[in-house]
Short mmCIF file of C-alpha atoms and ligand atoms in Angstrom, two decimals:
data_model
loop_
_atom_site.label_atom_id
_atom_site.label_comp_id
_atom_site.label_asym_id
_atom_site.label_seq_id
_atom_site.Cartn_x
_atom_site.Cartn_y
_atom_site.Cartn_z
CA MET A 728 0.00 0.01 0.01
CA SER A 729 1.46 3.34 -1.03
CA ASP A 730 1.65 6.29 1.42
CA PHE A 731 0.61 8.66 -1.43
CA ASP A 732 -0.97 8.53 -4.85
CA VAL A 733 1.54 10.93 -6.33
CA ILE A 734 4.97 12.18 -5.29
CA VAL A 735 6.01 15.54 -6.85
CA THR A 736 9.71 16.48 -6.57
CA GLY A 737 10.70 20.13 -6.86
CA ALA A 738 8.83 23.21 -5.59
CA GLY A 739 9.46 25.53 -8.50
CA PRO A 740 6.43 26.96 -10.34
CA ALA A 741 5.92 23.72 -12.35
CA GLY A 742 5.98 21.34 -9.39
CA LEU A 743 3.84 23.57 -7.19
CA SER A 744 1.24 23.84 -9.93
CA ALA A 745 1.20 20.09 -10.49
CA ALA A 746 0.91 19.42 -6.70
CA CYS A 747 -2.06 21.83 -6.47
CA LEU A 748 -3.84 20.43 -9.53
CA LEU A 749 -3.59 16.80 -8.25
CA ALA A 750 -4.63 17.68 -4.70
CA LEU A 751 -7.65 19.48 -6.12
CA ASP A 752 -8.53 16.24 -7.96
CA GLY A 753 -8.58 14.47 -4.57
CA ARG A 754 -5.17 12.78 -4.78
CA ARG A 755 -2.90 12.28 -1.80
CA VAL A 756 0.15 14.26 -2.83
CA ALA A 757 3.66 14.51 -1.31
CA LEU A 758 5.80 17.43 -2.39
CA VAL A 759 9.43 16.55 -1.96
CA ALA A 760 11.60 19.69 -1.77
CA ARG A 761 13.91 21.47 0.68
CA GLU A 762 11.99 24.72 0.36
CA GLN A 763 9.59 26.53 -1.90
CA GLY A 764 11.18 27.69 -5.20
CA ASP A 765 13.41 30.79 -5.10
CA ALA A 766 11.11 33.69 -4.21
CA SER A 767 14.07 36.12 -4.60
CA ASP A 768 14.16 35.31 -8.35
CA PRO A 769 14.11 38.70 -10.09
CA ARG A 770 12.40 37.35 -13.21
CA THR A 771 8.85 37.95 -14.30
CA VAL A 772 7.01 35.39 -16.39
CA ALA A 773 4.48 36.22 -19.07
CA LEU A 774 1.63 33.72 -18.63
CA MET A 775 -0.79 33.43 -21.56
CA GLN A 776 -4.58 33.01 -21.27
CA PRO A 777 -4.52 29.17 -20.95
CA SER A 778 -2.15 29.41 -18.03
CA ILE A 779 -4.36 32.06 -16.48
CA ARG A 780 -7.30 29.67 -16.73
CA LEU A 781 -5.23 27.09 -14.80
CA LEU A 782 -4.61 29.65 -12.06
CA MET A 783 -8.33 30.44 -12.00
CA HIS A 784 -9.08 26.70 -11.56
CA LEU A 785 -6.64 26.66 -8.59
CA GLY A 786 -8.58 29.56 -7.08
CA LEU A 787 -5.61 31.97 -7.40
CA TRP A 788 -6.97 34.27 -10.09
CA PRO A 789 -8.03 37.07 -10.15
CA GLY A 790 -7.59 37.48 -6.34
CA GLU A 791 -4.59 39.18 -4.82
CA LEU A 792 -2.22 38.03 -7.51
CA LYS A 793 -3.90 40.23 -10.09
CA ASP A 794 -2.79 43.52 -8.47
CA ALA A 795 0.90 42.52 -8.89
CA THR A 796 0.50 41.72 -12.59
CA GLN A 797 0.09 43.63 -15.77
CA PRO A 798 -2.00 42.68 -18.86
CA LEU A 799 0.01 42.12 -22.01
CA ARG A 800 -1.98 44.03 -24.59
CA LYS A 801 0.36 43.79 -27.52
CA LEU A 802 3.67 42.09 -28.45
CA ARG A 803 6.07 43.94 -30.75
CA LEU A 804 9.10 42.54 -32.62
CA VAL A 805 11.71 45.11 -33.65
CA ASP A 806 14.67 44.26 -35.96
CA ASP A 807 17.60 45.91 -34.17
CA THR A 808 20.30 43.89 -35.80
CA GLY A 809 21.48 46.60 -38.14
CA SER A 810 21.40 44.00 -40.88
CA LEU A 811 21.31 44.89 -44.57
CA PHE A 812 18.00 43.04 -44.79
CA LYS A 813 16.04 44.81 -42.06
CA ALA A 814 12.70 43.22 -41.23
CA PRO A 815 9.73 45.47 -40.67
CA THR A 816 8.48 46.01 -37.09
CA ILE A 817 5.61 43.59 -36.36
CA THR A 818 2.95 44.15 -33.77
CA PHE A 819 0.90 41.20 -32.60
CA ASP A 820 -2.50 42.43 -31.37
CA PRO A 821 -4.80 39.98 -29.56
CA ALA A 822 -7.77 42.00 -30.89
CA GLU A 823 -7.17 40.13 -34.10
CA LEU A 824 -8.14 36.98 -32.19
CA GLY A 825 -11.03 38.70 -30.38
CA ASP A 826 -9.15 39.04 -27.10
CA GLU A 827 -8.13 42.10 -25.08
CA ALA A 828 -4.85 40.68 -23.79
CA PHE A 829 -2.48 37.77 -24.53
CA GLY A 830 -2.08 37.18 -20.85
CA TRP A 831 -0.48 38.74 -17.77
CA ASN A 832 3.10 39.33 -16.56
CA PHE A 833 3.81 37.84 -13.15
CA PRO A 834 6.85 38.42 -10.82
CA LEU A 835 8.06 34.90 -9.97
CA GLY A 836 8.71 36.27 -6.44
CA ILE A 837 4.95 36.62 -6.02
CA LEU A 838 3.71 33.67 -8.02
CA ILE A 839 5.84 31.07 -6.21
CA PRO A 840 4.73 31.94 -2.62
CA ALA A 841 1.08 32.09 -3.76
CA LEU A 842 1.31 28.62 -5.28
CA PHE A 843 3.15 27.27 -2.22
CA ALA A 844 0.51 28.65 0.17
CA ARG A 845 -2.30 27.16 -1.99
CA ALA A 846 -0.62 23.77 -1.95
CA GLY A 847 -0.64 23.89 1.88
CA GLU A 848 -4.35 24.81 1.90
CA LEU A 849 -5.08 21.86 -0.41
CA GLY A 850 -3.47 19.40 2.00
CA VAL A 851 -0.25 18.63 0.08
CA THR A 852 2.31 17.02 2.40
CA PHE A 853 5.54 19.00 2.22
CA THR A 854 8.72 17.14 3.21
CA GLY A 855 11.10 20.10 3.73
CA ALA A 856 13.96 17.99 2.32
CA ASP A 857 15.09 17.29 -1.26
CA ALA A 858 14.95 13.88 -2.90
CA ALA A 859 18.26 12.04 -2.30
CA SER A 860 17.54 8.74 -4.01
CA VAL A 861 14.84 7.15 -6.14
CA HIS A 862 13.78 3.56 -6.76
CA THR A 863 11.38 2.49 -9.42
CA ALA A 864 9.45 -0.84 -9.37
CA SER A 865 6.82 -2.30 -11.70
CA ASP A 866 3.94 -1.01 -9.59
CA SER A 867 5.38 1.92 -7.53
CA VAL A 868 8.06 4.58 -7.11
CA SER A 869 9.92 5.24 -3.87
CA VAL A 870 11.74 8.48 -3.06
CA THR A 871 14.05 8.83 -0.09
CA THR A 872 14.63 12.41 1.09
CA ALA A 873 17.84 13.95 2.26
CA GLY A 874 16.38 13.67 5.76
CA GLY A 875 16.07 9.91 5.43
CA ARG A 876 12.24 9.72 5.03
CA ARG A 877 11.05 7.11 2.49
CA LEU A 878 7.87 7.82 0.51
CA THR A 879 6.08 5.49 -1.86
CA ALA A 880 3.46 6.25 -4.52
CA ARG A 881 2.03 4.79 -7.77
CA VAL A 882 3.66 7.57 -9.81
CA ALA A 883 6.15 10.42 -9.40
CA ILE A 884 6.20 13.81 -11.12
CA ALA A 885 9.71 15.03 -11.76
CA ALA A 886 9.70 18.82 -11.47
CA ASP A 887 13.19 18.98 -10.08
CA GLY A 888 14.64 21.18 -12.80
CA ARG A 889 17.16 20.79 -15.56
CA ASN A 890 19.47 18.44 -13.64
CA SER A 891 16.61 16.20 -12.53
CA LEU A 892 17.48 13.31 -10.24
CA LEU A 893 14.19 11.59 -11.06
CA ARG A 894 14.78 11.79 -14.79
CA GLU A 895 18.06 9.97 -14.28
CA ALA A 896 16.38 7.36 -12.07
CA ALA A 897 13.80 6.77 -14.82
CA GLY A 898 16.65 6.05 -17.24
CA ILE A 899 15.63 8.95 -19.48
CA ARG A 900 18.39 10.49 -21.60
CA THR A 901 18.40 14.05 -22.87
CA ASN A 902 19.57 16.08 -25.84
CA ARG A 903 21.38 19.01 -24.25
CA TRP A 904 23.33 21.97 -25.65
CA SER A 905 24.36 25.51 -24.65
CA TYR A 906 24.24 28.80 -26.50
CA ASP A 907 27.00 31.41 -26.52
CA GLN A 908 24.62 33.70 -24.64
CA THR A 909 23.72 34.75 -21.12
CA ALA A 910 20.48 36.47 -20.19
CA LEU A 911 20.50 39.28 -17.69
CA ALA A 912 17.09 39.58 -16.00
CA THR A 913 16.10 42.67 -14.12
CA SER A 914 13.39 45.44 -14.02
CA PHE A 915 13.39 49.25 -14.20
CA ASP A 916 11.25 52.37 -13.99
CA HIS A 917 10.64 54.56 -17.02
CA SER A 918 9.20 58.04 -17.37
CA GLY A 919 6.95 57.18 -20.33
CA PRO A 920 4.03 54.73 -20.53
CA HIS A 921 4.48 51.19 -21.86
CA ASP A 922 0.84 50.93 -22.87
CA GLY A 923 0.85 47.25 -21.95
CA ILE A 924 3.18 46.48 -24.90
CA SER A 925 6.01 43.96 -24.61
CA THR A 926 8.81 44.73 -27.08
CA GLU A 927 11.36 42.21 -28.30
CA HIS A 928 14.31 44.09 -29.84
CA HIS A 929 16.18 41.51 -31.96
CA LYS A 930 19.89 42.36 -31.57
CA THR A 931 22.93 40.52 -32.92
CA ALA A 932 23.62 38.82 -29.55
CA GLY A 933 19.93 37.90 -29.04
CA PRO A 934 16.68 39.47 -28.01
CA PHE A 935 16.48 42.43 -25.63
CA THR A 936 12.91 42.19 -24.32
CA THR A 937 10.97 44.59 -22.22
CA VAL A 938 7.78 43.23 -20.57
CA PRO A 939 5.31 45.63 -18.91
CA MET A 940 4.73 45.55 -15.15
CA PRO A 941 2.16 47.62 -13.23
CA GLY A 942 2.74 51.41 -13.42
CA ASN A 943 5.64 52.89 -15.35
CA ARG A 944 7.86 49.85 -14.77
CA SER A 945 9.07 47.02 -17.03
CA ALA A 946 10.89 43.74 -16.66
CA LEU A 947 13.89 43.24 -18.89
CA VAL A 948 15.45 40.03 -20.32
CA TRP A 949 18.64 41.09 -22.08
CA MET A 950 20.44 38.25 -23.91
CA GLU A 951 24.08 39.04 -24.52
CA ARG A 952 27.43 37.28 -25.20
CA PRO A 953 28.62 35.92 -21.81
CA ALA A 954 31.54 38.36 -21.47
CA ARG A 955 29.35 41.38 -22.17
CA ALA A 956 26.68 40.06 -19.81
CA ALA A 957 29.30 39.80 -17.00
CA GLU A 958 30.32 43.44 -17.72
CA LEU A 959 26.68 44.50 -17.46
CA MET A 960 26.29 42.64 -14.18
CA ALA A 961 29.24 44.52 -12.69
CA LEU A 962 27.86 48.02 -13.52
CA THR A 963 26.29 50.28 -10.90
CA ASP A 964 22.51 50.69 -11.09
CA ARG A 965 22.95 54.15 -12.66
CA GLU A 966 25.38 52.83 -15.31
CA LEU A 967 23.10 49.92 -16.12
CA ALA A 968 20.11 52.31 -16.40
CA ALA A 969 22.14 54.28 -19.01
CA GLU A 970 22.81 51.06 -20.98
CA ILE A 971 19.13 50.11 -20.84
CA GLN A 972 18.28 53.57 -22.06
CA ILE A 973 20.42 52.98 -25.13
CA GLY A 974 18.95 49.50 -25.63
CA THR A 975 15.37 50.77 -25.69
CA HIS A 976 16.25 53.67 -27.96
CA GLY A 977 14.44 55.92 -25.48
CA ALA A 978 11.07 54.39 -26.45
CA LEU A 979 9.99 54.19 -22.81
CA GLY A 980 11.35 57.61 -21.80
CA LEU A 981 13.98 58.08 -19.09
CA VAL A 982 15.12 54.83 -17.45
CA SER A 983 15.84 54.74 -13.63
CA HIS A 984 15.55 52.55 -10.44
CA VAL A 985 16.99 49.36 -11.81
CA GLY A 986 15.85 46.41 -9.60
CA PRO A 987 17.78 43.30 -8.49
CA ARG A 988 19.47 41.53 -11.37
CA ARG A 989 20.64 37.93 -12.10
CA LEU A 990 22.48 36.16 -14.94
CA PHE A 991 21.00 33.00 -16.60
CA PRO A 992 23.45 31.11 -18.93
CA MET A 993 21.48 30.00 -21.98
CA GLN A 994 20.96 26.32 -22.50
CA GLY A 995 18.67 24.01 -24.43
CA LEU A 996 17.45 20.61 -23.27
CA VAL A 997 14.84 18.16 -24.49
CA ALA A 998 14.20 14.82 -22.79
CA ARG A 999 14.16 11.81 -25.14
CA ASP A 1000 11.14 10.45 -23.28
CA PHE A 1001 8.62 12.58 -21.34
CA ALA A 1002 7.53 9.73 -19.15
CA LYS A 1003 8.92 6.31 -18.32
CA ASN A 1004 8.99 3.80 -15.50
CA ARG A 1005 6.24 5.59 -13.50
CA ILE A 1006 8.08 8.90 -13.65
CA ILE A 1007 6.54 11.84 -15.56
CA LEU A 1008 8.75 14.80 -16.47
CA ILE A 1009 7.40 18.30 -16.30
CA GLY A 1010 8.88 21.84 -16.56
CA GLU A 1011 12.64 22.19 -16.96
CA ALA A 1012 13.17 18.52 -16.12
CA ALA A 1013 11.60 17.92 -19.56
CA HIS A 1014 12.56 20.95 -21.64
CA VAL A 1015 14.68 24.08 -21.38
CA VAL A 1016 14.31 26.79 -24.02
CA PRO A 1017 15.76 30.32 -24.32
CA PRO A 1018 13.28 33.01 -23.15
CA ILE A 1019 11.89 33.92 -26.58
CA GLY A 1020 8.17 34.25 -27.07
CA ALA A 1021 7.44 33.46 -23.39
CA GLN A 1022 7.09 29.69 -23.92
CA GLY A 1023 9.00 28.04 -21.07
CA LEU A 1024 6.66 28.13 -18.08
CA ASN A 1025 3.55 28.17 -20.26
CA MET A 1026 4.66 24.81 -21.72
CA SER A 1027 5.42 23.60 -18.16
CA LEU A 1028 1.96 24.41 -16.93
CA ARG A 1029 0.53 22.49 -19.90
CA ASP A 1030 2.75 19.53 -18.82
CA ALA A 1031 1.29 19.71 -15.31
CA ALA A 1032 -2.37 20.03 -16.52
CA GLN A 1033 -1.89 17.26 -19.08
CA ALA A 1034 -0.52 14.88 -16.38
CA ALA A 1035 -3.49 15.66 -14.13
CA ASP A 1036 -5.95 15.19 -17.00
CA LEU A 1037 -4.60 11.74 -17.85
CA MET A 1038 -4.55 10.54 -14.25
CA GLU A 1039 -8.06 11.79 -13.41
CA GLY A 1040 -10.27 8.97 -12.11
CA GLU A 1041 -7.60 6.30 -12.82
CA ASP A 1042 -7.01 3.57 -10.25
CA ASP A 1043 -3.37 3.40 -11.27
CA PRO A 1044 -2.16 6.93 -12.16
CA GLY A 1045 1.23 5.51 -13.18
CA ALA A 1046 -0.05 2.81 -15.57
CA PRO A 1047 2.03 2.23 -18.71
CA SER A 1048 -0.84 3.46 -20.90
CA ILE A 1049 -0.82 6.84 -19.12
CA MET A 1050 2.96 7.10 -19.49
CA ALA A 1051 2.66 6.41 -23.27
CA ASP A 1052 -0.22 8.83 -23.74
CA TYR A 1053 1.56 11.62 -21.84
CA ASP A 1054 4.79 11.07 -23.77
CA ALA A 1055 2.99 11.31 -27.16
CA ARG A 1056 0.92 14.37 -26.28
CA ARG A 1057 3.70 16.42 -24.73
CA ARG A 1058 6.18 15.51 -27.45
CA ARG A 1059 3.76 16.87 -30.09
CA ASP A 1060 3.53 20.19 -28.22
CA VAL A 1061 7.09 20.69 -26.98
CA GLN A 1062 9.35 19.49 -29.80
CA PRO A 1063 8.15 21.83 -32.65
CA ARG A 1064 8.13 24.79 -30.25
CA GLN A 1065 11.63 24.04 -29.09
CA GLN A 1066 12.79 23.85 -32.74
CA VAL A 1067 11.19 27.18 -33.74
CA ILE A 1068 12.71 28.95 -30.70
CA ASP A 1069 16.07 27.44 -31.42
CA LEU A 1070 15.93 28.58 -35.06
CA MET A 1071 14.83 32.11 -34.15
CA ASN A 1072 17.70 32.37 -31.65
CA ARG A 1073 20.35 30.95 -33.98
CA SER A 1074 19.21 33.15 -36.83
CA LEU A 1075 20.24 36.13 -34.71
CA LEU A 1076 23.53 34.69 -33.52
CA SER A 1077 24.80 33.15 -36.74
CA GLY A 1078 25.75 36.23 -38.78
CA PHE A 1079 25.12 34.07 -41.90
CA MET A 1080 23.58 36.13 -44.60
CA ALA A 1081 21.25 33.29 -45.79
CA LEU A 1082 19.75 32.83 -42.27
CA GLU A 1083 19.45 36.65 -41.79
CA THR A 1084 17.67 37.00 -45.07
CA GLY A 1085 15.36 34.11 -44.27
CA ARG A 1086 14.48 35.62 -40.90
CA ALA A 1087 13.82 39.04 -42.49
CA ALA A 1088 11.67 37.47 -45.29
CA GLY A 1089 9.68 35.44 -42.72
CA LEU A 1090 9.02 38.47 -40.59
CA THR A 1091 8.02 40.57 -43.63
CA LEU A 1092 5.47 37.86 -44.57
CA LEU A 1093 4.13 37.91 -41.04
CA SER A 1094 3.75 41.66 -40.96
CA GLN A 1095 1.83 41.73 -44.28
CA PHE A 1096 -0.26 38.58 -44.23
CA GLY A 1097 -2.99 38.67 -41.60
CA PRO A 1098 -4.08 35.01 -41.67
CA LEU A 1099 -0.46 33.94 -41.14
CA ARG A 1100 -0.02 36.40 -38.31
CA ARG A 1101 -3.22 35.20 -36.64
CA ALA A 1102 -2.15 31.54 -37.06
CA VAL A 1103 1.23 32.31 -35.40
CA MET A 1104 -0.51 34.13 -32.51
CA GLN A 1105 -2.88 31.24 -31.95
CA TYR A 1106 0.00 28.80 -32.06
CA GLY A 1107 1.97 30.95 -29.50
CA LEU A 1108 -1.01 30.74 -27.14
CA ALA A 1109 -1.42 27.02 -27.91
CA PRO A 1110 -4.36 25.79 -29.97
CA SER A 1111 -7.48 25.33 -27.78
CA ALA A 1112 -8.35 21.89 -29.18
CA ASN A 1113 -5.15 20.44 -27.84
CA LEU A 1114 -5.25 22.03 -24.43
CA PRO A 1115 -5.75 20.12 -21.20
CA ARG A 1116 -9.24 20.49 -19.76
CA VAL A 1117 -8.66 23.23 -17.18
CA MET A 1118 -6.90 25.42 -19.73
CA ARG A 1119 -9.56 25.43 -22.43
CA PRO A 1120 -11.69 28.58 -22.91
CA PRO A 1121 -15.29 28.23 -21.75
CA GLN A 1122 -17.55 27.61 -24.74
CA GLY A 1123 -18.71 30.79 -26.47
CA SER A 1124 -16.77 33.28 -24.37
CA ALA A 1125 -13.67 35.18 -25.42
CA PRO A 1126 -12.43 38.08 -23.24
CA GLU A 1127 -13.67 36.63 -19.97
CA LEU A 1128 -10.49 37.37 -18.02
CA ILE A 1129 -10.34 41.17 -18.16
CA ALA A 1130 -11.97 42.71 -15.11
C1 FAD B 1288 15.31 35.16 -18.13
C2 FAD B 1288 14.14 34.18 -18.27
C3 FAD B 1288 12.90 34.69 -18.53
C4 FAD B 1288 11.80 33.81 -18.64
N1 FAD B 1288 10.58 34.35 -18.97
C5 FAD B 1288 9.49 33.47 -19.14
C6 FAD B 1288 8.20 34.01 -19.53
O1 FAD B 1288 8.02 35.23 -19.69
N2 FAD B 1288 7.20 33.13 -19.74
C7 FAD B 1288 7.37 31.75 -19.55
O2 FAD B 1288 6.43 30.98 -19.74
N3 FAD B 1288 8.60 31.25 -19.16
C8 FAD B 1288 9.67 32.11 -18.99
N4 FAD B 1288 10.89 31.61 -18.60
C9 FAD B 1288 11.01 30.17 -18.32
C10 FAD B 1288 10.56 29.86 -16.85
O3 FAD B 1288 11.15 30.79 -15.98
C11 FAD B 1288 10.94 28.49 -16.51
O4 FAD B 1288 10.35 27.62 -17.43
C12 FAD B 1288 10.41 28.09 -15.14
O5 FAD B 1288 10.87 28.96 -14.14
C13 FAD B 1288 10.89 26.69 -14.81
O6 FAD B 1288 10.20 26.26 -13.67
P1 FAD B 1288 10.43 24.77 -13.09
O7 FAD B 1288 9.56 24.64 -11.93
O8 FAD B 1288 10.38 23.82 -14.20
O9 FAD B 1288 11.97 24.77 -12.72
P2 FAD B 1288 12.75 25.41 -11.50
O10 FAD B 1288 12.23 26.78 -11.21
O11 FAD B 1288 14.18 25.29 -11.85
O12 FAD B 1288 12.39 24.55 -10.24
C14 FAD B 1288 13.02 23.27 -10.00
C15 FAD B 1288 13.02 23.12 -8.49
O13 FAD B 1288 13.47 21.81 -8.19
C16 FAD B 1288 14.32 21.85 -7.03
N5 FAD B 1288 15.11 20.65 -7.01
C17 FAD B 1288 16.29 20.36 -7.66
N6 FAD B 1288 16.74 19.16 -7.33
C18 FAD B 1288 15.87 18.65 -6.43
C19 FAD B 1288 15.79 17.43 -5.68
N7 FAD B 1288 16.74 16.49 -5.77
N8 FAD B 1288 14.74 17.23 -4.90
C20 FAD B 1288 13.72 18.15 -4.73
N9 FAD B 1288 13.80 19.37 -5.41
C21 FAD B 1288 14.84 19.56 -6.20
C22 FAD B 1288 15.12 23.11 -7.20
O14 FAD B 1288 15.62 23.59 -5.96
C23 FAD B 1288 14.02 24.07 -7.79
O15 FAD B 1288 13.31 24.73 -6.75
C24 FAD B 1288 11.97 32.43 -18.50
C25 FAD B 1288 13.24 31.92 -18.21
C26 FAD B 1288 14.34 32.77 -18.12
C27 FAD B 1288 15.74 32.25 -17.88
#
């Protein structure tokens, strides 16, 4: 007899969401982690409408979270490469899809504690210690924590990040690579309004993306060559504000009050199996992509919701048929997205004229051809027909999320 129905390892945003979803479905859930994910993380995450519906299902939206977030009313791509073949600026407007916003921008430092508190309310058992070892059998999974506690369940969800211990225990191999880039994440005040627009300036070392926050403040994800990123990290706040001013071309007015900053070396990772031997991979244990088009956590939340969907009402939530179904469904969603993001990123870094011309031609087509632009926007949000149950829009309603 298992102590739990499901063991979730890792209390980052993916693991916390999975734990909450499964507890809401009436499962006995153990969350194996030393502490909640890093609430001092300076990043914000743009969560699209399907992810917002998941938060609604968890009872976290609109609520208090909403005041700390900002609707994303438009996304703009600006060719800032200085290339001979300059692409036109493209603005993606959700009004073309009948929506008022693509989604909302959340500080991770607020989202993570909110999810952690909700998991507690839903009766999730929190171990307060990381997973130290894992054993898989034909009908169960056992996880022993660093504190020596042994837990057993029919299935485990690996949300323990890119160096996942559970992934290794399941015998799942990965394709893994690194980019010659580091992202600097921070936030800043500006004297002009952002009008709810997120702007991705495509520069030769990668995107420089501003994402609106409440008031006249924006988050920044600035991808640079590693040496340059280290230089930026060493600047004073005032010096960094001046560099950001240059990067934005003054479009947001005068830049000031730069917030805490952190560097993220850019890597890519895709697991060769998304589920195996009663272990299901979600979040960065399954896929790591550069922060382009706000796909990472949105995909992770679809992982969590898909796993919950497939387990719903099943006597054995770790049955081989569930493993196979999860693997097929998540592979279909994740792999093409990872490839598109990789191509977009490499087309900036390569300096090859053929790739630069291809990127400029593709963006020109997008700016001029409405049906193509709408198809790309819909794909970015994830097509409704393929979404897990709690992420689908209610029948016949479109802009239900704007208060
Ligand atoms: C600069 C930047 C900007 C981004 N912006 C966006 C965005 O706008 N929209 C978006 O959708 N995505 C975005 N992403 C991606 C998003 O931040 C990640 O997908 C997400 O944070 C990953 O969450 P996770 O829970 O999978 O992993 P993590 O946050 O890495 O959590 C894994 C957790 O597992 C724990 N752990 C590790 N080992 C063990 C163990 N043995 N036992 C128990 N626990 C363990 C770790 O301590 C950690 O808390 C961005 C990423 C970057 C780098």
